[in-house]
Amino acid sequence: MAGRGVTIADVAARAGVAASTVSYVLSGKRSISPETADRVMAAVADLGYHPHAGARSLASRRAGVVAMMFPIRDGMHLPVLMQFAAGAVAEARRHDQDVLLMTADEGPSGLARVAASAIVDGLILMDVEVRDPRVETLRRLGLPNVLIGFPADSEGLTCVDLDFTAAGRVCADYLAERGCGEIALLGAAEAVYERRTGFAERVREGFLSRPGLRGEVRPCPNYPTEVQRTVKELLSARPDLTGLAVHNEPAVGHVMHALADAGKRVGEDFHVVVIGPDEVAERVHPQLPSVLVPAETLAQTAVRHLMRKLDGHDVPDSTLIEPQLTLR
Amino acid sequence: MAGRGVTIADVAARAGVAASTVSYVLSGKRSISPETADRVMAAVADLGYHPHAGARSLASRRAGVVAMMFPIRDGMHLPVLMQFAAGAVAEARRHDQDVLLMTADEGPSGLARVAASAIVDGLILMDVEVRDPRVETLRRLGLPNVLIGFPADSEGLTCVDLDFTAAGRVCADYLAERGCGEIALLGAAEAVYERRTGFAERVREGFLSRPGLRGEVRPCPNYPTEVQRTVKELLSARPDLTGLAVHNEPAVGHVMHALADAGKRVGEDFHVVVIGPDEVAERVHPQLPSVLVPAETLAQTAVRHLMRKLDGHDVPDSTLIEPQLTLR
DNA sequence: TTGTCTTGTCGAAGCGCTTCGATTGAGGAT
DNA sequence: ATCCTCAATCGAAGCGCTTCGACAAGACAA
């Protein structure tokens, strides 16, 4: 049974050993005889002992907590963030760590606060932008960290992200296999491109890399009517277009409408593939194949890298996750 | 500038006072002369001092952290969770607290762990079910808490939720105002109803409460083809139906298709209202009015209640948040 | 004057843990 | 038998903070 305020001294008394011995059994930092260890573990279980997190952090200078800083901002797809969070928590727990949630609007001073108060051992920064004011602070603080995304100068930082070049290529490949000779990619709104040039360009590069295909990339706003207009313009400018990749979550539904209005039969004489979360691709008719941002894998990788850094190991500066195409 | 390992002793030395005086200035628990206080605050700012969270928690028995336990499970809409999280973090920071993220799969033993290790001062439990195994544990642990949702026996617990009865009523009202005499509510999949009977019944009750309307409620599966079938059955069984409320996020798009196929012109001779997040109602054509789950308000309320409990105040056992209809 | 409050400050104890030497006893080598 | 090593354990110090009781120094009443 869980008791109120069970301390290491209680465990030690019940097992008939010194408190330090209990500590060593639990941490494994010194060798302890199996008999003693058994007795200690039994006492721990009997009393429902869990070390006091504050005391531990004070004495060992390790909090057992990592922070995740989330963007709260337009353009990020919320479900993906949530999957990310879930994946990160799950992985962190596997390393016996907890996860503290921060939002980007705490900004650099929030980072300074958590670093100075030693409330966390490390940090995962999500949705890093090309010019991100937090990055400089992070460098200065020396708090172990992993970034999701790539800032302009990623020298010496640990960054993890989807391999967007590969994602673009996968889409082009899919369309080519369906027999499309002329293809286009409908991208995110201009604003997103401005903020994160890097990733937009990588998608373009991948999408256009397949030889023998006439491809193009054009940005696309989020609003229904403008989406419709963009699609119409595209279709009249490129009458032989038969393949379309859409990398803009909120637009997908409207794109499908515009195509239907234009008499295109998706899945038959016209093909569409989505870069985005499953939900978006599932909730239109017909359902579309999609390349998803593997949020869970990204989160796992980020947490693992951070753990290795906390343990003093080296990790690769840059890690790109392979995209996966889901057919429907 | 932030220094490495600035302690309260450093601040005290710089201000020429005792460490305890610094502590009292920061906490306001004893009166300190304005001059001394100013000197201390200046030293704090100069050195970039932030109290060591572990040390503070050890000495004061207050961690300054609250946990949020999230459901990671089908049927919960991810964006809503994310909004909830953001709202909770923002509100918690206003009270100088941090937020620890937990997932429901840690279950009751996770609760025991955080309680015993004193890593958090309190807990917010999301998406509580009618029969929720965590609730009993929570009662036993005595960790201050607030629940989102209502378990079967909410006696003595602090619960916060959307007023689902009112939400149902608001939908019926909207349809009535559009001149609908025969209306229906398409609900969630059976599974959800089984799990959370309480909330489903409250919506039904509200929806059917308006006199002079012929209403009915029927559950609806998530899968596209089955949604279509359900809608077709409904329309042929009730040829005079002109108003529909949809309380099933993934189904909305498919419902609209089915209605279009059946020749209904939504917004003209037929009216539809959604209970769910904005996104869902915005991404169909035409865009639909919706009653959203006010995630941010819920989160704020929950956090505030928890803070008051931590400060030893009383809070109402049960708080219902008013739904809001957004026209589009 | 002396005694009594009040106000502002200090010093020390202690929160529960980890960790660093020190200590003990057993086993091996000489 | 003696010395050395090594494994297993203990005791004490100390992590950085809060908080309690004590204590000067005025302010005020007697």
XYZ file of C-alpha atoms (C1' of nucleotides) in Angstrom:
716
model
C 0.000 0.000 0.000
C 1.118 3.515 -0.648
C 1.863 5.330 2.559
C 2.080 9.031 3.121
C 5.596 10.323 3.158
C 7.590 7.114 3.027
C 11.252 8.064 3.047
C 14.422 6.233 2.264
C 15.040 6.004 6.004
C 11.830 4.020 6.442
C 12.895 1.630 3.741
C 16.357 1.321 5.250
C 14.949 0.594 8.708
C 12.611 -2.076 7.414
C 15.369 -3.753 5.421
C 17.858 -3.408 8.260
C 20.443 -1.480 6.258
C 21.758 2.052 5.971
C 19.971 4.622 3.847
C 22.937 4.857 1.540
C 22.668 1.149 0.851
C 19.076 1.590 -0.250
C 20.183 4.357 -2.539
C 22.862 2.146 -4.067
C 20.445 -0.715 -4.577
C 18.065 1.584 -6.385
C 20.653 3.269 -8.532
C 22.949 0.330 -9.078
C 25.960 2.583 -8.692
C 27.769 0.263 -6.312
C 27.690 -3.476 -6.039
C 25.382 -4.821 -3.390
C 24.949 -8.455 -2.408
C 21.892 -10.112 -3.922
C 20.454 -10.932 -0.486
C 20.598 -7.338 0.661
C 19.245 -6.109 -2.627
C 16.305 -8.489 -2.356
C 15.502 -7.361 1.142
C 15.646 -3.725 0.093
C 13.464 -4.266 -2.930
C 10.931 -6.071 -0.788
C 10.846 -3.176 1.641
C 10.433 -0.753 -1.242
C 7.484 -2.716 -2.558
C 5.911 -3.194 0.874
C 6.042 0.463 1.704
C 5.225 1.712 -1.772
C 8.333 3.842 -1.700
C 9.060 6.382 -4.411
C 12.038 8.711 -3.951
C 11.138 12.339 -3.351
C 11.756 14.014 -6.683
C 12.913 17.283 -5.193
C 15.347 15.709 -2.805
C 16.748 13.553 -5.521
C 17.153 16.433 -7.873
C 18.841 18.498 -5.193
C 21.312 15.821 -4.238
C 22.041 14.332 -7.617
C 21.671 17.407 -9.820
C 19.392 15.418 -12.066
C 15.711 16.225 -12.137
C 14.503 13.251 -14.117
C 12.384 15.596 -16.190
C 12.759 16.943 -19.695
C 10.874 19.894 -21.110
C 9.096 20.032 -24.419
C 8.423 23.419 -25.868
C 5.447 23.497 -28.174
C 4.572 26.001 -30.832
C 1.139 27.479 -30.324
C 0.691 29.178 -33.576
C -1.174 29.019 -36.848
C -0.002 26.682 -39.485
C 0.962 23.860 -37.199
C -1.427 21.022 -37.358
C -2.674 20.293 -33.874
C -3.223 16.528 -34.112
C 0.347 16.077 -35.206
C 1.547 17.948 -32.162
C -0.573 15.777 -29.961
C 0.787 12.593 -31.465
C 4.178 14.042 -30.980
C 3.501 14.756 -27.347
C 2.144 11.293 -26.754
C 5.123 9.702 -28.438
C 7.551 11.782 -26.461
C 5.935 11.046 -23.123
C 5.861 7.339 -23.851
C 9.507 7.274 -24.813
C 10.554 9.459 -21.905
C 8.798 7.156 -19.441
C 10.766 4.275 -20.864
C 13.846 6.144 -19.683
C 12.235 6.924 -16.346
C 11.837 10.541 -17.153
C 8.856 12.824 -16.968
C 7.910 15.517 -19.431
C 7.243 19.134 -18.644
C 5.084 21.013 -21.101
C 6.002 24.513 -22.169
C 4.596 26.722 -24.883
C 6.571 28.786 -27.295
C 5.135 32.007 -25.951
C 7.336 31.669 -22.915
C 10.109 32.381 -25.370
C 13.802 32.643 -24.526
C 13.167 33.819 -20.975
C 11.174 30.680 -20.336
C 14.197 28.683 -21.382
C 16.382 30.690 -19.026
C 13.955 30.048 -16.216
C 13.815 26.284 -16.557
C 17.544 26.104 -17.037
C 18.370 28.182 -13.973
C 15.820 26.526 -11.719
C 17.147 23.132 -12.732
C 13.605 21.926 -13.012
C 14.518 19.940 -16.108
C 17.644 18.220 -17.336
C 17.112 18.855 -20.992
C 14.856 20.271 -23.593
C 13.135 19.417 -26.824
C 12.263 22.368 -28.976
C 9.550 21.770 -31.534
C 8.867 23.437 -34.837
C 12.101 25.311 -34.957
C 12.155 28.082 -37.515
C 14.939 29.147 -39.789
C 15.529 32.241 -37.700
C 14.515 31.233 -34.224
C 15.333 33.565 -31.324
C 15.266 30.665 -28.921
C 18.190 28.961 -30.570
C 20.708 31.556 -29.560
C 19.517 31.501 -25.958
C 19.733 27.759 -25.975
C 23.319 27.831 -27.120
C 24.196 30.236 -24.348
C 22.452 28.287 -21.615
C 24.164 25.048 -22.383
C 21.054 23.090 -21.451
C 21.188 19.785 -23.330
C 18.694 19.938 -26.145
C 17.312 18.459 -29.323
C 15.532 20.467 -31.992
C 12.731 19.364 -34.263
C 13.428 21.193 -37.478
C 16.487 22.985 -38.738
C 17.453 26.557 -37.958
C 19.580 28.515 -40.400
C 22.759 27.725 -38.524
C 22.475 24.236 -37.129
C 26.194 23.952 -36.468
C 26.781 22.066 -33.247
C 23.089 21.491 -32.571
C 21.189 18.232 -32.608
C 18.350 18.442 -35.108
C 15.740 15.903 -36.119
C 13.148 16.249 -38.844
C 11.197 14.523 -41.551
C 13.190 14.058 -44.728
C 11.124 16.484 -46.772
C 13.159 15.963 -49.901
C 12.311 12.290 -49.760
C 8.667 13.146 -49.085
C 8.512 15.228 -52.230
C 10.130 12.448 -54.207
C 7.751 9.827 -52.842
C 4.799 11.887 -54.053
C 6.249 12.329 -57.511
C 6.981 8.608 -57.651
C 3.436 7.730 -56.678
C 1.972 9.942 -59.379
C 4.423 8.668 -61.979
C 3.501 5.097 -61.189
C -0.134 5.967 -61.773
C 0.852 7.070 -65.237
C 0.863 10.816 -64.711
C 3.223 12.694 -66.992
C 2.327 16.192 -65.891
C 2.173 16.856 -62.181
C 2.030 19.724 -59.759
C 2.423 20.291 -56.069
C 0.085 22.580 -54.210
C 2.019 23.883 -51.250
C 1.351 25.679 -48.031
C 0.325 29.298 -47.716
C 3.000 31.860 -48.494
C 3.379 32.741 -44.843
C 4.563 29.274 -43.952
C 7.085 29.324 -46.735
C 8.443 32.609 -45.578
C 8.900 31.303 -42.090
C 10.449 27.999 -42.892
C 12.037 28.328 -46.254
C 14.212 25.359 -45.658
C 11.539 22.773 -45.500
C 9.484 24.121 -48.359
C 12.471 24.091 -50.632
C 13.385 20.615 -49.705
C 9.931 19.359 -50.667
C 10.128 21.185 -53.993
C 13.529 19.764 -54.712
C 12.377 16.221 -54.053
C 9.178 16.647 -55.980
C 10.906 17.967 -59.056
C 13.821 15.557 -58.913
C 12.219 12.766 -60.882
C 13.326 12.876 -64.489
C 10.840 12.619 -67.361
C 8.061 14.376 -65.522
C 6.753 17.877 -66.082
C 6.342 19.212 -62.603
C 5.782 22.512 -60.860
C 5.207 23.797 -57.365
C 2.867 26.578 -56.376
C 1.923 27.976 -53.007
C -1.713 27.872 -52.030
C -3.667 29.933 -49.498
C -5.861 28.318 -46.856
C -9.188 29.969 -47.564
C -11.813 27.917 -49.378
C -12.556 30.331 -52.197
C -8.904 31.034 -52.870
C -8.105 27.362 -52.891
C -10.779 26.863 -55.527
C -9.399 29.721 -57.573
C -5.846 28.437 -57.341
C -6.892 25.003 -58.512
C -8.901 26.422 -61.415
C -6.009 28.534 -62.542
C -3.730 25.564 -62.348
C -6.036 23.359 -64.381
C -6.578 25.877 -67.129
C -2.886 26.681 -67.341
C -1.997 22.995 -67.522
C -4.782 21.154 -69.376
C -2.784 17.935 -69.497
C -2.194 17.828 -65.758
C -3.228 14.487 -64.296
C -1.411 14.326 -61.005
C -1.487 16.575 -57.979
C 0.262 16.501 -54.638
C -1.239 18.637 -51.868
C 0.934 19.788 -49.022
C -1.580 21.961 -47.232
C -3.865 20.311 -44.733
C -6.818 22.670 -44.549
C -6.984 22.952 -48.334
C -7.402 19.273 -49.147
C -11.197 19.199 -48.899
C -11.591 22.255 -51.070
C -9.134 20.987 -53.647
C -11.250 17.884 -54.047
C -14.331 19.989 -54.589
C -12.638 22.107 -57.182
C -11.452 19.006 -59.009
C -14.937 17.526 -58.945
C -16.355 20.781 -60.289
C -13.826 20.650 -63.096
C -15.008 17.164 -63.990
C -11.908 15.333 -62.846
C -12.518 11.868 -61.508
C -9.962 11.381 -58.777
C -8.588 7.861 -58.622
C -9.451 7.274 -62.271
C -8.292 9.846 -64.780
C -6.687 12.075 -62.157
C -4.534 11.312 -59.149
C -4.028 13.125 -55.888
C -1.646 12.461 -53.026
C -1.499 14.311 -49.728
C 1.437 15.276 -47.573
C -0.156 15.522 -44.175
C -1.872 13.638 -41.389
C -3.995 10.556 -41.983
C -7.177 12.217 -40.843
C -7.106 14.788 -43.572
C -6.614 12.180 -46.253
C -9.291 9.933 -44.799
C -12.035 12.459 -44.451
C -12.462 13.320 -48.080
C -14.152 11.314 -50.785
C -12.517 9.355 -52.231
C -9.950 8.816 -49.532
C -6.482 9.722 -50.691
C -3.043 8.209 -50.350
C -0.829 10.268 -48.102
C 2.659 10.778 -46.841
C 2.370 11.544 -43.177
C 4.663 13.354 -40.846
C 5.708 10.441 -38.658
C 5.175 12.360 -35.467
C 5.646 9.445 -33.148
C 8.908 8.366 -34.718
C 10.179 11.909 -34.663
C 9.295 12.232 -31.004
C 10.910 8.947 -30.104
C 14.057 9.823 -31.955
C 14.238 13.226 -30.339
C 13.795 11.834 -26.847
C 16.323 9.079 -27.416
C 18.887 11.513 -28.680
C 18.311 13.726 -25.678
C 18.727 10.809 -23.285
C 21.970 9.863 -24.883
C 23.207 13.394 -24.577
C 22.227 13.476 -20.915
C 24.248 10.335 -20.418
C 27.217 12.041 -21.964
C 27.162 10.196 -25.264
C 27.471 11.681 -28.697
C 24.596 11.775 -31.130
C 24.481 12.699 -34.798
C 24.027 16.418 -35.469
C 21.311 15.843 -37.961
C 18.808 13.013 -38.317
C 16.301 12.739 -41.153
C 13.301 10.454 -40.797
C 12.115 8.547 -43.845
C 8.617 9.452 -45.032
C 6.059 6.701 -45.510
C 3.359 6.579 -48.124
C 0.022 5.153 -47.025
C -2.199 3.933 -49.835
C -5.955 3.973 -49.388
C 23.047 37.717 -17.289
C 22.158 34.235 -16.308
C 24.999 32.623 -14.415
C 25.596 28.979 -13.809
C 24.355 27.857 -10.429
C 23.411 31.152 -8.849
C 22.149 30.340 -5.356
C 20.206 32.231 -2.797
C 23.474 32.708 -0.891
C 24.942 34.574 -3.845
C 21.966 36.874 -3.941
C 22.139 37.390 -0.182
C 25.822 38.242 -0.332
C 25.349 40.738 -3.111
C 22.454 42.423 -1.326
C 24.256 42.309 1.998
C 21.529 40.387 3.821
C 20.912 36.886 5.129
C 19.667 34.154 2.863
C 16.477 33.913 4.832
C 15.782 37.546 4.135
C 16.037 36.904 0.416
C 13.618 34.071 0.802
C 11.160 36.297 2.641
C 11.431 39.027 0.052
C 10.665 36.542 -2.678
C 7.797 34.842 -0.928
C 6.369 37.846 0.883
C 5.739 35.732 3.943
C 7.239 38.232 6.358
C 7.387 41.961 6.170
C 10.632 43.398 4.895
C 11.570 47.047 4.649
C 11.183 48.525 1.177
C 14.865 49.467 0.985
C 16.035 45.936 1.718
C 13.479 44.488 -0.637
C 14.682 46.748 -3.440
C 18.271 45.795 -2.901
C 17.375 42.126 -2.939
C 15.301 42.405 -6.091
C 18.127 44.233 -7.791
C 20.542 41.474 -6.857
C 18.087 38.876 -8.130
C 17.839 40.655 -11.460
C 21.583 41.254 -11.742
C 22.456 37.659 -11.121
C 19.537 36.173 -13.039
C 18.606 34.179 -10.011
C 15.911 31.525 -10.162
C 15.373 29.340 -7.099
C 16.389 25.729 -7.515
C 13.121 23.899 -8.022
C 14.228 20.750 -6.234
C 15.531 22.551 -3.202
C 12.401 24.600 -2.970
C 10.165 21.611 -3.271
C 12.141 19.775 -0.638
C 12.050 22.579 1.870
C 8.569 23.904 1.256
C 6.760 20.716 0.294
C 5.420 22.471 -2.737
C 6.704 21.511 -6.162
C 5.167 24.315 -8.161
C 4.102 21.789 -10.755
C 0.753 20.265 -11.593
C 0.227 17.175 -13.678
C -2.204 16.784 -16.521
C -3.183 13.292 -17.471
C -4.241 12.975 -21.076
C -6.288 10.288 -22.739
C -4.479 8.802 -25.699
C -7.221 6.854 -27.220
C -9.635 6.683 -30.124
C -12.646 8.896 -30.110
C -10.974 11.869 -28.524
C -10.386 14.622 -30.944
C -6.726 15.528 -30.901
C -6.904 19.254 -31.701
C -9.237 19.775 -28.789
C -6.763 18.123 -26.481
C -4.026 20.325 -27.777
C -6.047 23.480 -27.225
C -6.768 22.188 -23.812
C -3.125 21.666 -23.084
C -2.204 25.096 -24.327
C -4.909 26.707 -22.247
C -3.875 24.838 -19.162
C -0.211 25.696 -19.509
C -0.997 29.351 -20.044
C -3.218 29.499 -16.995
C -0.801 27.523 -14.860
C 2.035 29.873 -15.736
C -0.104 32.770 -14.585
C -0.039 31.088 -11.188
C 3.677 30.418 -11.448
C 3.206 26.745 -11.888
C 4.539 24.360 -14.482
C 2.691 21.521 -16.097
C 3.801 17.924 -16.227
C 2.369 15.840 -19.020
C 1.176 12.322 -18.346
C -0.748 9.913 -20.514
C -3.635 7.799 -19.422
C -1.742 4.611 -20.100
C 0.277 5.189 -16.986
C -2.983 4.439 -15.228
C -3.526 4.367 -11.477
C 0.053 3.371 -10.723
C 1.247 6.463 -12.523
C -0.887 8.502 -10.197
C 0.599 6.727 -7.214
C 4.056 7.429 -8.498
C 3.658 11.153 -8.964
C 1.867 11.456 -5.663
C 4.501 9.590 -3.686
C 7.458 11.259 -5.337
C 5.911 14.655 -4.643
C 6.874 15.696 -8.125
C 3.574 17.536 -8.495
C 1.238 19.304 -6.117
C -1.952 18.461 -7.893
C -3.512 16.797 -10.842
C -5.931 17.403 -13.655
C -7.498 14.308 -15.064
C -8.914 14.654 -18.547
C -11.676 12.783 -20.293
C -12.872 11.024 -17.204
C -15.149 8.106 -17.911
C -18.241 7.028 -16.077
C -16.412 4.071 -14.630
C -12.862 5.240 -14.367
C -10.355 3.130 -12.439
C -8.200 6.167 -11.795
C -10.863 7.885 -9.769
C -10.738 5.436 -6.904
C -6.954 5.665 -6.727
C -7.195 9.396 -6.736
C -9.548 9.389 -3.799
C -7.179 7.178 -1.863
C -4.081 9.215 -2.618
C -5.552 12.471 -1.467
C -3.633 14.357 -4.144
C -5.565 17.552 -4.876
C -7.283 17.155 -8.202
C -9.801 18.388 -10.711
C -11.545 16.157 -13.210
C -12.684 17.020 -16.709
C -15.853 15.013 -17.099
C -18.073 13.299 -14.612
C -17.544 9.813 -13.230
C -20.511 7.797 -12.008
C -19.958 8.817 -8.439
C -18.675 12.357 -8.382
C -19.427 12.807 -4.694
C -16.735 14.923 -3.097
C -14.778 15.403 -6.323
C -14.262 18.581 -8.283
C -15.550 18.121 -11.809
C -15.647 20.492 -14.758
C -17.246 19.862 -18.114
C -19.104 21.342 -21.017
C -22.809 21.675 -20.327
C -23.833 19.055 -22.845
C -27.500 19.413 -22.114
C -27.274 23.057 -23.060
C -25.266 22.142 -26.163
C -28.039 19.830 -27.318
C -30.599 22.516 -26.665
C -28.618 25.143 -28.558
C -28.559 22.906 -31.631
C -32.288 22.274 -31.477
C -32.874 25.987 -31.066
C -30.741 26.813 -34.069
C -32.597 24.374 -36.289
C -35.955 25.555 -35.007
C -35.059 29.129 -35.788
C -34.257 28.110 -39.334
C -37.789 26.821 -39.546
C -37.114 23.127 -39.183
C -39.992 21.153 -37.717
C -38.449 17.731 -37.957
C -34.923 17.326 -36.719
C -32.460 14.615 -35.809
C -29.141 14.321 -34.078
C -26.468 12.070 -35.470
C -24.358 11.051 -32.538
C -21.026 9.429 -31.903
C -20.204 5.800 -32.568
C -21.785 3.293 -30.237
C -18.479 2.651 -28.514
C -18.239 6.201 -27.276
C -21.732 6.072 -25.911
C -21.017 2.899 -24.065
C -17.997 4.451 -22.447
C -19.450 7.762 -21.477
C -23.151 7.269 -21.169
C -23.478 10.346 -19.079
C -22.475 12.847 -21.664
C -24.327 11.251 -24.536
C -27.519 11.231 -22.556
C -27.138 14.797 -21.578
C -26.872 15.864 -25.213
C -29.936 13.822 -26.107
C -31.909 15.302 -23.282
C -31.069 18.849 -24.312
C -31.709 18.176 -27.968
C -35.119 16.683 -27.375
C -36.128 19.206 -24.740
C -37.550 21.797 -27.101
C -41.301 21.474 -27.377
C -43.082 21.499 -30.722
C -40.273 19.743 -32.573
C -40.158 16.175 -33.791
C -36.695 15.068 -32.839
C -34.722 11.889 -32.566
C -31.186 10.817 -31.752
C -29.278 8.041 -33.437
C -25.728 6.851 -33.032
C -23.517 6.880 -36.084
C -20.362 4.925 -36.882
C -17.179 6.620 -38.044
C -16.541 4.825 -41.303
C -17.411 6.648 -44.523
C -19.619 4.021 -46.080
C -21.517 3.407 -42.883
C -22.039 7.103 -42.359
C -23.558 7.325 -45.809
C -25.807 4.368 -45.099
C -26.925 5.814 -41.784
C -27.812 9.132 -43.387
C -29.710 7.439 -46.223
C -31.711 5.353 -43.800
C -32.514 8.407 -41.771
C -33.663 10.405 -44.783
C -35.887 7.678 -46.139
C -37.377 6.993 -42.723
C -38.075 10.678 -42.170
C -38.871 12.277 -45.529
C -39.881 15.565 -43.898
C -36.629 15.948 -42.024
C -35.059 19.344 -42.643
C -32.644 19.792 -39.761
C -29.706 17.753 -38.619
C -27.224 18.109 -35.787
C -24.009 16.122 -36.079
C -22.103 15.237 -32.979
C -19.418 13.111 -34.562
C -16.343 14.839 -35.882
C -14.987 12.380 -38.420
C -18.441 11.849 -39.922
C -19.222 15.438 -40.824
C -17.628 15.409 -44.264
C -19.345 12.191 -45.233
C -22.700 13.375 -43.939
C -22.453 16.371 -46.233
C -21.739 14.130 -49.190
C -24.661 11.895 -48.409
C -26.940 14.905 -48.150
C -25.704 16.276 -51.454
C -26.256 12.885 -53.070
C -29.801 12.912 -51.720
C -30.394 16.289 -53.343
C -30.551 18.301 -50.143
C -29.234 21.826 -50.435
C -27.643 22.570 -47.088
C -28.173 26.136 -45.937
C -31.277 26.465 -48.093
C -33.891 23.756 -47.768
C -31.940 21.759 -45.234
C -29.947 22.801 -42.174
C -27.014 21.238 -40.439
C -25.244 22.181 -37.233
C -22.142 20.557 -35.798
C -21.143 19.836 -32.240
C -17.390 19.775 -32.492
C -14.269 21.762 -33.194
C -14.194 24.717 -35.562
C -11.904 23.031 -38.038
C -14.356 20.296 -38.797
C -17.164 22.752 -39.448
C -14.943 24.988 -41.552
C -13.509 22.407 -43.855
C -16.703 21.268 -45.475
C -18.691 23.020 -48.135
C -20.725 24.964 -47.249
C -19.164 25.768 -43.917
C -21.459 24.888 -41.046
C -22.436 26.551 -37.807
C -21.069 24.718 -34.820
C -21.127 24.422 -31.087
C -17.590 23.881 -30.009
C -16.147 22.310 -26.936
C -14.601 25.382 -25.334
C -11.366 23.659 -24.578
C -9.502 26.697 -23.470
C -12.185 27.825 -21.051
C -12.446 24.333 -19.658
C -8.720 24.195 -19.138
C -8.592 27.580 -17.493
C -11.404 26.726 -15.184
C -9.848 23.440 -14.238
C -6.485 25.006 -13.481
C -8.023 27.815 -11.474
C -10.024 25.413 -9.403
C -6.944 23.356 -8.743
C -4.975 26.422 -7.672
C -7.684 27.400 -5.269
C -7.697 23.934 -3.796
C -3.926 24.027 -3.402
C -4.314 27.273 -1.517
C -6.758 25.593 0.795
C -9.889 27.243 -0.538
C -13.147 25.580 -1.401
C -14.352 25.220 -4.959
C -17.701 24.070 -6.309
C -18.024 20.324 -6.757
C -19.390 20.652 -10.213
C -18.932 23.346 -12.840
C -20.667 23.344 -16.211
C -19.361 25.531 -19.018
C -21.878 27.178 -21.330
C -21.677 26.083 -24.964
C -21.314 28.705 -27.672
C -22.786 28.554 -31.127
C -20.615 29.940 -33.924
C -22.501 30.866 -37.067
C -20.738 30.716 -40.399
C 13.000 55.349 33.770
C 11.363 50.576 32.876
C 8.652 47.440 30.630
C 5.972 45.884 26.531
C 4.945 45.696 21.619
C 6.125 45.751 16.917
C 8.956 45.580 13.016
C 12.784 43.930 10.424
C 16.403 40.819 10.247
C 19.432 36.894 11.298
C 21.104 32.128 12.272
C 20.316 27.445 12.470
C 17.795 23.419 11.725
C 16.115 20.329 8.647
C 13.561 18.736 4.217
C 15.094 13.499 1.799
C 18.288 12.260 -1.016
C 23.163 11.033 -3.225
C 27.861 10.416 -2.810
C 32.391 10.310 -0.896
C 35.499 8.383 1.981
C 36.171 4.978 5.685
C 35.576 0.469 7.569
C 34.987 -4.354 7.942
C 35.737 -8.988 6.820
C 36.724 -12.597 3.549
C 39.791 -14.531 0.091
C 44.215 -14.901 -2.369
C 48.956 -14.436 -2.771
C 53.244 -14.687 -0.545
C 50.980 -16.213 9.530
C 51.093 -11.773 7.072
C 49.966 -8.516 3.692
C 47.043 -6.925 0.022
C 42.847 -6.659 -2.575
C 38.289 -6.313 -3.255
C 33.418 -6.590 -2.365
C 29.841 -4.971 0.662
C 28.268 -1.733 3.710
C 28.056 2.339 6.765
C 28.191 7.212 8.411
C 28.459 11.878 7.507
C 28.494 15.767 4.667
C 26.111 18.598 1.824
C 22.822 19.837 -2.203
C 19.779 24.984 -1.908
C 15.992 26.205 -0.009
C 12.140 27.499 3.707
C 10.844 28.341 8.201
C 11.044 28.750 13.122
C 12.535 30.979 17.011
C 15.512 34.578 18.690
C 16.931 39.099 18.915
C 18.090 43.966 18.339
C 16.103 48.563 17.873
C 12.548 51.773 18.006
C 7.932 53.289 19.395
C 4.895 53.806 22.841
C 2.571 53.423 27.445
C 3.051 53.507 32.210
